[in-house]
């Protein structure tokens, strides 16, 4: 059974840092297209970052490029999102997502191709 469990969300001040974790079970993270999404109240869910090509390739939304880093640890089957220089506009529910397919070369920054989602972890950034 595929399961994704996020953790690490918290309330922080602007300029602070957080690391989100997404622990997977039922499949192996490495070798699959994985992503972090976020959704703020009243806004559409947006892709923050993806990791694919067996972890060799990462892609980021312009709004987080240079501040966020996506990675995974194959020994723990866990994906991370290291977030720094957080701003109030980063406030949102953050979700990890998996697209399970024979190849992980196709890993777009949009929600529809992702079939498995975690329950979300809240990040709140105050100014």
PDB file of C-alpha atoms in Angstrom:
ATOM      1  CA  UNK A   1       0.000   0.000   0.000  1.00  0.00           C
ATOM      2  CA  UNK A   2       1.443   3.331  -1.072  1.00  0.00           C
ATOM      3  CA  UNK A   3       1.581   5.897   1.679  1.00  0.00           C
ATOM      4  CA  UNK A   4       3.205   9.329   2.031  1.00  0.00           C
ATOM      5  CA  UNK A   5       3.543  11.026   5.394  1.00  0.00           C
ATOM      6  CA  UNK A   6       4.772  14.599   5.700  1.00  0.00           C
ATOM      7  CA  UNK A   7       6.201  16.239   8.784  1.00  0.00           C
ATOM      8  CA  UNK A   8       8.215  19.283   9.772  1.00  0.00           C
ATOM      9  CA  UNK A   9       5.739  22.067   9.241  1.00  0.00           C
ATOM     10  CA  UNK A  10       5.756  24.866  11.813  1.00  0.00           C
ATOM     11  CA  UNK A  11       5.280  28.569  12.424  1.00  0.00           C
ATOM     12  CA  UNK A  12       8.409  30.644  11.880  1.00  0.00           C
ATOM     13  CA  UNK A  13       9.446  34.248  11.455  1.00  0.00           C
ATOM     14  CA  UNK A  14      10.352  35.680   8.082  1.00  0.00           C
ATOM     15  CA  UNK A  15      13.938  34.894   7.208  1.00  0.00           C
ATOM     16  CA  UNK A  16      13.834  31.606   9.051  1.00  0.00           C
ATOM     17  CA  UNK A  17      14.353  28.067   7.840  1.00  0.00           C
ATOM     18  CA  UNK A  18      12.496  24.767   7.984  1.00  0.00           C
ATOM     19  CA  UNK A  19      13.023  21.263   6.687  1.00  0.00           C
ATOM     20  CA  UNK A  20      10.013  19.260   5.624  1.00  0.00           C
ATOM     21  CA  UNK A  21      10.142  15.474   5.422  1.00  0.00           C
ATOM     22  CA  UNK A  22       8.056  13.021   3.434  1.00  0.00           C
ATOM     23  CA  UNK A  23       8.438   9.377   4.365  1.00  0.00           C
ATOM     24  CA  UNK A  24       7.225   6.896   1.779  1.00  0.00           C
ATOM     25  CA  UNK A  25       6.072   3.330   2.183  1.00  0.00           C
ATOM     26  CA  UNK A  26       4.879   0.786  -0.323  1.00  0.00           C
ATOM     27  CA  UNK A  27       7.317   1.881  -3.015  1.00  0.00           C
ATOM     28  CA  UNK A  28      10.860   3.207  -3.466  1.00  0.00           C
ATOM     29  CA  UNK A  29      11.260   6.976  -3.775  1.00  0.00           C
ATOM     30  CA  UNK A  30      14.378   6.810  -5.881  1.00  0.00           C
ATOM     31  CA  UNK A  31      13.433   5.919  -9.397  1.00  0.00           C
ATOM     32  CA  UNK A  32      10.096   7.672  -9.227  1.00  0.00           C
ATOM     33  CA  UNK A  33       9.045  11.209  -9.945  1.00  0.00           C
ATOM     34  CA  UNK A  34       8.497  12.990  -6.639  1.00  0.00           C
ATOM     35  CA  UNK A  35       7.373  16.502  -5.861  1.00  0.00           C
ATOM     36  CA  UNK A  36       6.485  19.044  -3.232  1.00  0.00           C
ATOM     37  CA  UNK A  37       3.381  21.134  -3.789  1.00  0.00           C
ATOM     38  CA  UNK A  38       1.827  23.862  -1.704  1.00  0.00           C
ATOM     39  CA  UNK A  39      -1.587  25.415  -1.437  1.00  0.00           C
ATOM     40  CA  UNK A  40      -2.444  28.666   0.296  1.00  0.00           C
ATOM     41  CA  UNK A  41      -6.031  29.535   1.267  1.00  0.00           C
ATOM     42  CA  UNK A  42      -7.991  30.685  -1.748  1.00  0.00           C
ATOM     43  CA  UNK A  43      -5.223  29.767  -4.169  1.00  0.00           C
ATOM     44  CA  UNK A  44      -4.593  26.872  -6.502  1.00  0.00           C
ATOM     45  CA  UNK A  45      -2.173  24.123  -5.596  1.00  0.00           C
ATOM     46  CA  UNK A  46       1.231  24.906  -7.079  1.00  0.00           C
ATOM     47  CA  UNK A  47       4.295  22.793  -7.619  1.00  0.00           C
ATOM     48  CA  UNK A  48       7.246  23.947  -5.565  1.00  0.00           C
ATOM     49  CA  UNK A  49       9.893  21.440  -6.611  1.00  0.00           C
ATOM     50  CA  UNK A  50      10.348  18.095  -8.329  1.00  0.00           C
ATOM     51  CA  UNK A  51      13.069  15.465  -8.203  1.00  0.00           C
ATOM     52  CA  UNK A  52      13.469  12.711 -10.786  1.00  0.00           C
ATOM     53  CA  UNK A  53      15.890  10.900 -13.067  1.00  0.00           C
ATOM     54  CA  UNK A  54      16.803   8.735 -10.064  1.00  0.00           C
ATOM     55  CA  UNK A  55      17.435  11.866  -8.038  1.00  0.00           C
ATOM     56  CA  UNK A  56      19.877  13.407 -10.479  1.00  0.00           C
ATOM     57  CA  UNK A  57      17.559  16.141 -11.665  1.00  0.00           C
ATOM     58  CA  UNK A  58      15.665  18.751  -9.695  1.00  0.00           C
ATOM     59  CA  UNK A  59      13.390  21.530 -10.836  1.00  0.00           C
ATOM     60  CA  UNK A  60      12.004  24.496  -8.901  1.00  0.00           C
ATOM     61  CA  UNK A  61       9.325  27.102  -9.182  1.00  0.00           C
ATOM     62  CA  UNK A  62      10.786  30.541  -9.861  1.00  0.00           C
ATOM     63  CA  UNK A  63       9.403  31.785  -6.554  1.00  0.00           C
ATOM     64  CA  UNK A  64      11.569  29.378  -4.536  1.00  0.00           C
ATOM     65  CA  UNK A  65      14.639  28.948  -6.755  1.00  0.00           C
ATOM     66  CA  UNK A  66      17.772  29.519  -4.698  1.00  0.00           C
ATOM     67  CA  UNK A  67      15.906  29.310  -1.379  1.00  0.00           C
ATOM     68  CA  UNK A  68      14.489  25.779  -1.357  1.00  0.00           C
ATOM     69  CA  UNK A  69      16.276  22.490  -1.952  1.00  0.00           C
ATOM     70  CA  UNK A  70      14.586  19.170  -2.691  1.00  0.00           C
ATOM     71  CA  UNK A  71      16.407  15.929  -1.991  1.00  0.00           C
ATOM     72  CA  UNK A  72      15.860  12.374  -0.880  1.00  0.00           C
ATOM     73  CA  UNK A  73      17.644   9.804   1.255  1.00  0.00           C
ATOM     74  CA  UNK A  74      17.304   6.344  -0.263  1.00  0.00           C
ATOM     75  CA  UNK A  75      18.369   4.652   2.966  1.00  0.00           C
ATOM     76  CA  UNK A  76      15.396   6.188   4.759  1.00  0.00           C
ATOM     77  CA  UNK A  77      13.074   6.269   1.726  1.00  0.00           C
ATOM     78  CA  UNK A  78      12.387   9.860   2.695  1.00  0.00           C
ATOM     79  CA  UNK A  79      12.191  13.048   0.655  1.00  0.00           C
ATOM     80  CA  UNK A  80      13.065  16.450   2.056  1.00  0.00           C
ATOM     81  CA  UNK A  81      12.392  20.083   1.300  1.00  0.00           C
ATOM     82  CA  UNK A  82      14.943  22.376   2.900  1.00  0.00           C
ATOM     83  CA  UNK A  83      13.490  25.871   2.995  1.00  0.00           C
ATOM     84  CA  UNK A  84      15.475  28.982   3.847  1.00  0.00           C
ATOM     85  CA  UNK A  85      14.889  32.737   3.739  1.00  0.00           C
ATOM     86  CA  UNK A  86      11.213  32.028   4.285  1.00  0.00           C
ATOM     87  CA  UNK A  87       8.772  34.792   3.507  1.00  0.00           C
ATOM     88  CA  UNK A  88       5.105  35.319   4.465  1.00  0.00           C
ATOM     89  CA  UNK A  89       4.110  34.405   0.916  1.00  0.00           C
ATOM     90  CA  UNK A  90       5.527  30.933   1.553  1.00  0.00           C
ATOM     91  CA  UNK A  91       2.712  30.328   4.032  1.00  0.00           C
ATOM     92  CA  UNK A  92       0.701  27.332   2.837  1.00  0.00           C
ATOM     93  CA  UNK A  93      -0.113  23.700   3.356  1.00  0.00           C
ATOM     94  CA  UNK A  94       2.730  21.701   1.862  1.00  0.00           C
ATOM     95  CA  UNK A  95       2.106  18.298   0.269  1.00  0.00           C
ATOM     96  CA  UNK A  96       4.420  15.663  -1.058  1.00  0.00           C
ATOM     97  CA  UNK A  97       3.334  13.719  -4.104  1.00  0.00           C
ATOM     98  CA  UNK A  98       4.457  10.711  -6.087  1.00  0.00           C
ATOM     99  CA  UNK A  99       4.005   9.757  -9.710  1.00  0.00           C
ATOM    100  CA  UNK A 100       4.571   6.023  -9.988  1.00  0.00           C
ATOM    101  CA  UNK A 101       5.441   4.973 -13.522  1.00  0.00           C
ATOM    102  CA  UNK A 102       7.938   2.706 -15.319  1.00  0.00           C
ATOM    103  CA  UNK A 103      10.128   5.736 -16.025  1.00  0.00           C
ATOM    104  CA  UNK A 104      10.692   8.793 -13.861  1.00  0.00           C
ATOM    105  CA  UNK A 105      11.934  10.919 -16.756  1.00  0.00           C
ATOM    106  CA  UNK A 106       8.536  12.625 -17.071  1.00  0.00           C
ATOM    107  CA  UNK A 107       8.086  14.710 -13.949  1.00  0.00           C
ATOM    108  CA  UNK A 108       6.109  17.859 -14.667  1.00  0.00           C
ATOM    109  CA  UNK A 109       5.403  20.672 -12.246  1.00  0.00           C
ATOM    110  CA  UNK A 110       1.642  20.208 -12.275  1.00  0.00           C
ATOM    111  CA  UNK A 111      -0.687  18.212 -10.105  1.00  0.00           C
ATOM    112  CA  UNK A 112      -2.616  16.042 -12.549  1.00  0.00           C
ATOM    113  CA  UNK A 113       0.072  13.400 -13.261  1.00  0.00           C
ATOM    114  CA  UNK A 114       0.629  12.703  -9.565  1.00  0.00           C
ATOM    115  CA  UNK A 115      -1.480   9.854  -8.279  1.00  0.00           C
ATOM    116  CA  UNK A 116      -0.414   9.687  -4.658  1.00  0.00           C
ATOM    117  CA  UNK A 117      -0.452  12.460  -2.077  1.00  0.00           C
ATOM    118  CA  UNK A 118       0.340  12.944   1.565  1.00  0.00           C
ATOM    119  CA  UNK A 119      -1.986  14.589   4.041  1.00  0.00           C
ATOM    120  CA  UNK A 120      -0.027  17.848   4.153  1.00  0.00           C
ATOM    121  CA  UNK A 121       1.954  19.797   6.723  1.00  0.00           C
ATOM    122  CA  UNK A 122       1.297  23.460   7.516  1.00  0.00           C
ATOM    123  CA  UNK A 123       3.977  26.114   7.145  1.00  0.00           C
ATOM    124  CA  UNK A 124       3.198  29.572   8.486  1.00  0.00           C
ATOM    125  CA  UNK A 125       5.648  32.449   8.074  1.00  0.00           C
ATOM    126  CA  UNK A 126       5.064  35.642  10.014  1.00  0.00           C
ATOM    127  CA  UNK A 127       6.608  39.034   9.324  1.00  0.00           C
TER     128      UNK A 127
END
